[in-house]
Coordinates of C-alpha atoms in Angstrom, one line a residue:
M3 CA 75.6 52.4 116.5
Q4 CA 72.4 54.3 116.7
N5 CA 74.2 57.6 116.3
I6 CA 75.8 56.4 113.1
K7 CA 72.4 55.4 111.8
N8 CA 71.0 58.8 112.7
I9 CA 73.9 60.5 111.0
G10 CA 73.3 58.5 107.8
I11 CA 69.5 59.4 107.8
I12 CA 70.2 63.1 108.3
A13 CA 72.9 63.1 105.7
L14 CA 70.7 61.3 103.1
N15 CA 67.8 63.7 103.8
T16 CA 70.2 66.7 103.5
F17 CA 71.5 65.4 100.2
R18 CA 68.0 64.9 98.8
E19 CA 66.9 68.4 99.9
S20 CA 70.0 69.9 98.3
V21 CA 69.5 68.3 94.9
R22 CA 66.0 69.9 94.9
N23 CA 67.6 73.3 95.3
K24 CA 67.3 75.3 92.0
V25 CA 70.4 77.4 92.9
L26 CA 72.5 74.2 92.9
Y27 CA 71.5 73.5 89.2
N28 CA 72.2 77.0 88.2
I29 CA 75.8 76.7 89.7
V30 CA 76.3 73.3 88.1
F31 CA 75.2 74.5 84.6
L32 CA 77.2 77.6 84.9
A33 CA 80.3 75.6 85.8
I34 CA 79.8 73.2 82.9
A35 CA 79.3 76.2 80.5
L36 CA 82.5 77.8 81.8
A37 CA 84.4 74.6 81.4
F38 CA 83.4 74.4 77.7
F39 CA 84.2 78.1 77.4
S40 CA 87.7 77.3 78.4
I41 CA 88.1 75.7 75.0
L42 CA 87.7 79.2 73.5
L43 CA 90.1 80.7 76.0
G44 CA 92.6 78.1 75.0
E45 CA 92.2 79.1 71.3
W46 CA 92.6 82.8 72.1
S47 CA 95.4 82.5 74.6
V48 CA 99.1 83.0 73.6
F49 CA 99.9 80.0 75.9
D50 CA 99.5 76.3 75.1
R51 CA 95.8 75.5 74.7
A52 CA 96.0 72.3 76.7
H53 CA 97.5 74.1 79.7
V54 CA 94.9 76.9 79.6
I55 CA 92.0 74.3 79.4
K56 CA 93.4 72.2 82.3
S57 CA 94.2 75.1 84.7
T58 CA 90.9 77.0 83.9
T59 CA 88.7 74.0 84.5
L60 CA 90.4 73.1 87.8
S61 CA 89.8 76.7 88.9
I62 CA 86.2 76.4 87.9
M63 CA 85.9 73.3 90.0
S64 CA 87.2 75.0 93.1
I65 CA 85.1 78.2 92.7
S66 CA 81.9 76.4 91.9
G67 CA 82.4 74.2 95.0
L68 CA 82.8 77.4 97.0
L69 CA 79.5 78.8 95.6
I70 CA 77.6 75.6 96.4
S71 CA 79.0 75.6 100.0
V72 CA 77.9 79.3 100.4
F73 CA 74.6 79.4 98.6
V74 CA 73.3 75.9 99.1
G75 CA 75.0 74.8 102.4
I76 CA 74.3 77.9 104.4
S77 CA 70.8 78.3 103.2
L78 CA 69.9 74.7 104.1
V79 CA 71.0 75.0 107.7
Q80 CA 69.5 78.5 108.1
K81 CA 66.2 77.4 106.6
E82 CA 65.9 74.6 109.2
I83 CA 66.7 77.1 112.0
Q84 CA 64.4 79.9 110.8
G85 CA 61.6 77.6 109.8
R86 CA 61.8 75.9 113.3
T87 CA 61.9 72.4 111.6
V88 CA 65.1 71.9 113.6
L89 CA 62.9 71.6 116.7
T90 CA 61.2 68.5 115.3
L91 CA 64.5 66.8 114.7
L92 CA 66.0 67.8 118.1
S93 CA 62.9 66.7 119.9
K94 CA 63.9 63.2 119.0
P95 CA 66.7 61.3 120.7
I96 CA 69.3 62.9 118.4
S97 CA 72.2 64.9 119.8
R98 CA 73.0 68.2 118.2
A99 CA 76.5 67.0 117.3
V100 CA 74.9 64.1 115.3
F101 CA 72.7 66.7 113.6
I102 CA 75.7 68.8 112.6
V103 CA 77.8 65.9 111.4
G104 CA 74.8 64.5 109.4
K105 CA 74.2 67.9 107.8
Y106 CA 77.9 68.1 107.0
L107 CA 78.1 64.7 105.3
G108 CA 75.0 65.4 103.3
L109 CA 76.4 68.7 102.0
L110 CA 79.8 67.0 101.3
G111 CA 78.0 64.4 99.3
V112 CA 76.5 67.1 97.1
I113 CA 80.0 68.5 96.6
G114 CA 81.3 65.1 95.7
V115 CA 78.7 64.5 93.1
H116 CA 79.3 67.9 91.7
L117 CA 83.0 67.3 91.3
A118 CA 82.5 63.9 89.8
L119 CA 80.2 65.4 87.2
L120 CA 82.7 68.2 86.4
T121 CA 85.5 65.6 86.2
V122 CA 83.6 63.7 83.5
V123 CA 83.0 67.0 81.6
Y124 CA 86.7 67.8 82.2
Y125 CA 87.9 64.6 80.6
V126 CA 85.4 64.9 77.7
I127 CA 86.7 68.4 76.9
L128 CA 90.3 67.2 77.1
A129 CA 89.5 64.2 74.8
L130 CA 87.7 66.4 72.3
T131 CA 90.6 68.9 72.2
G132 CA 93.3 66.4 72.2
S133 CA 94.8 67.8 75.4
N134 CA 96.3 64.7 76.9
P135 CA 93.7 63.6 79.5
T136 CA 96.1 61.8 81.9
L137 CA 95.0 60.1 85.1
S138 CA 97.3 62.3 87.1
L139 CA 94.7 65.0 86.8
L140 CA 92.6 63.1 89.2
N141 CA 95.1 64.0 92.0
A142 CA 94.1 67.7 91.5
V143 CA 90.4 66.9 91.6
Y144 CA 91.0 64.8 94.8
L145 CA 92.7 67.7 96.6
I146 CA 90.0 70.1 95.4
F147 CA 87.5 67.8 97.1
W148 CA 89.4 68.1 100.4
E149 CA 89.6 71.8 99.9
M150 CA 85.9 72.0 99.6
A151 CA 85.5 69.7 102.5
I152 CA 87.1 72.3 104.7
V153 CA 85.1 75.1 103.1
V154 CA 81.8 73.2 103.8
A155 CA 82.8 72.8 107.4
V156 CA 83.6 76.5 107.7
A157 CA 80.2 77.4 106.1
L158 CA 78.4 75.0 108.5
L159 CA 80.2 76.5 111.5
F160 CA 79.2 80.1 110.7
S161 CA 75.7 79.1 109.8
T162 CA 75.2 77.8 113.4
F163 CA 75.4 81.3 114.9
S164 CA 75.3 83.9 112.2
S165 CA 72.9 85.2 109.6
P166 CA 73.0 83.9 106.0
V167 CA 74.6 87.0 104.6
L168 CA 77.3 87.2 107.3
S169 CA 77.9 83.5 107.1
A170 CA 78.5 83.8 103.3
L171 CA 80.8 86.7 103.8
F172 CA 82.8 85.0 106.5
T173 CA 83.1 81.8 104.5
I174 CA 84.3 83.6 101.4
G175 CA 86.7 85.6 103.6
I176 CA 88.2 82.3 105.1
Y177 CA 88.5 80.9 101.5
M178 CA 90.3 84.0 100.3
A179 CA 92.6 84.1 103.3
G180 CA 93.4 80.4 103.1
R181 CA 94.2 80.7 99.4
L182 CA 96.4 83.8 99.7
S183 CA 98.0 83.3 103.2
N184 CA 101.2 81.7 101.8
E185 CA 101.6 84.3 99.1
L186 CA 101.0 87.1 101.7
M187 CA 103.7 85.6 103.9
E188 CA 106.2 85.4 101.0
Q189 CA 105.4 89.0 99.9
V190 CA 106.0 90.4 103.4
N191 CA 109.3 88.5 103.8
F192 CA 110.4 89.7 100.4
V193 CA 109.6 93.3 101.0
R194 CA 111.4 93.2 104.4
R195 CA 114.5 91.7 102.7
V196 CA 114.7 94.4 100.1
G197 CA 114.3 97.1 102.7
E198 CA 110.9 98.5 101.5
I199 CA 109.6 98.4 105.1
E200 CA 111.7 98.7 108.3
G201 CA 111.3 99.0 112.0
G202 CA 108.0 98.6 113.8
Q203 CA 105.8 98.6 110.7
G204 CA 107.7 95.6 109.2
V205 CA 107.4 93.7 112.5
V206 CA 103.7 94.3 112.7
L207 CA 103.1 93.3 109.1
E208 CA 105.2 90.1 109.6
K209 CA 103.3 89.2 112.7
V210 CA 99.9 89.7 111.0
A211 CA 101.0 87.6 108.1
S212 CA 102.3 84.9 110.4
V213 CA 99.0 84.8 112.4
I214 CA 97.0 84.5 109.2
H215 CA 99.3 81.9 107.8
A216 CA 99.2 79.8 111.1
V217 CA 95.5 80.2 112.0
F218 CA 93.6 80.0 108.7
P219 CA 93.5 76.7 106.8
G220 CA 96.1 76.8 104.1
L221 CA 93.9 76.1 101.2
Y222 CA 96.7 76.9 98.8
R223 CA 98.1 73.5 99.7
F224 CA 95.3 71.9 97.7
D225 CA 95.9 73.8 94.5
I226 CA 98.3 71.6 92.6
S227 CA 97.2 72.7 89.1
A228 CA 100.7 74.0 88.3
Y229 CA 102.2 70.5 89.1
V230 CA 99.5 68.6 87.2
V231 CA 99.3 70.8 84.1
H232 CA 103.0 70.9 83.6
N233 CA 103.5 67.2 84.6
V234 CA 105.7 67.9 87.5
A235 CA 106.0 65.2 90.2
L236 CA 104.5 66.1 93.6
P237 CA 106.7 65.8 96.7
T238 CA 106.7 62.4 98.4
H239 CA 103.5 61.7 100.3
Y240 CA 102.1 65.1 99.5
I241 CA 98.6 64.0 99.0
F242 CA 98.6 61.7 102.1
W243 CA 99.8 64.5 104.5
N244 CA 97.5 67.1 103.1
S245 CA 94.5 64.7 103.4
L246 CA 95.4 64.4 107.1
Y247 CA 95.8 68.2 107.3
A248 CA 92.3 68.7 105.9
L249 CA 90.8 66.1 108.3
G250 CA 92.4 68.0 111.2
Y251 CA 90.8 71.3 110.3
I252 CA 87.5 69.6 109.5
G253 CA 87.5 68.0 112.9
V254 CA 88.2 71.3 114.6
F255 CA 85.5 73.2 112.7
L256 CA 82.9 70.6 113.3
A257 CA 83.7 70.3 117.0
I258 CA 83.3 74.1 117.4
A259 CA 80.1 74.1 115.3
S260 CA 78.7 71.2 117.5
W261 CA 79.7 73.0 120.7
W262 CA 78.2 76.3 119.6
F263 CA 75.0 74.7 118.3
S264 CA 74.5 72.8 121.5
R265 CA 74.4 76.1 123.4
R266 CA 71.7 77.7 121.2
D267 CA 68.2 77.9 122.5
F268 CA 65.6 77.4 119.8
V269 CA 62.5 77.7 122.0

């Protein structure tokens, strides 16, 4: 019970510290500006305006969440470590796992508020442009939240043992690999079927693609903008199973982060 209380205190303090970060406001204002800019993109595009606005805004939500995870999340943890303020916290009867989980939940709270704000902006834009603001769009926002929950866990993991620059690069790399792993697998299989690559080279490429697809979190699973924008029904229990999928990866990343952080000597 005490651990839960300590996690709540650390999470609340992390959230408060995050909302005082000027970088956070720059990212939020940029995301809102780009969301409104999507109206112009819809006007200029040869495609349906509503489809362009919906898909563009959903992409902005995902990318802005990534930027917050990288530039706000990593800097917060690193600042505590480099400023030695982490020693004050750890000198109290608080385990390092509690510290990591509390930090994670605080950062996740920031992401949640950010997505909630963009969702309001999203529906305002859709209403102003007459772009059919249906409730089904919330399914896409919900899965973006889980995608960002994984990214925050990744950022927190790397920040426990690496420098801010390397942590940012690693996090962005995991994000890109997770987004493109399924497409990479499909492209390798297609190229092998049409005979563009043969023999040992094809086997190596297929194994590399298989490892990336199996090991890295499949963030492509959380991008359902094509389904939502075109009003296509999702597979049965799609949201439920992918929520569990996200929780599994989050648990693994936080467990590794806690284990690694517990081995560090800050004295």
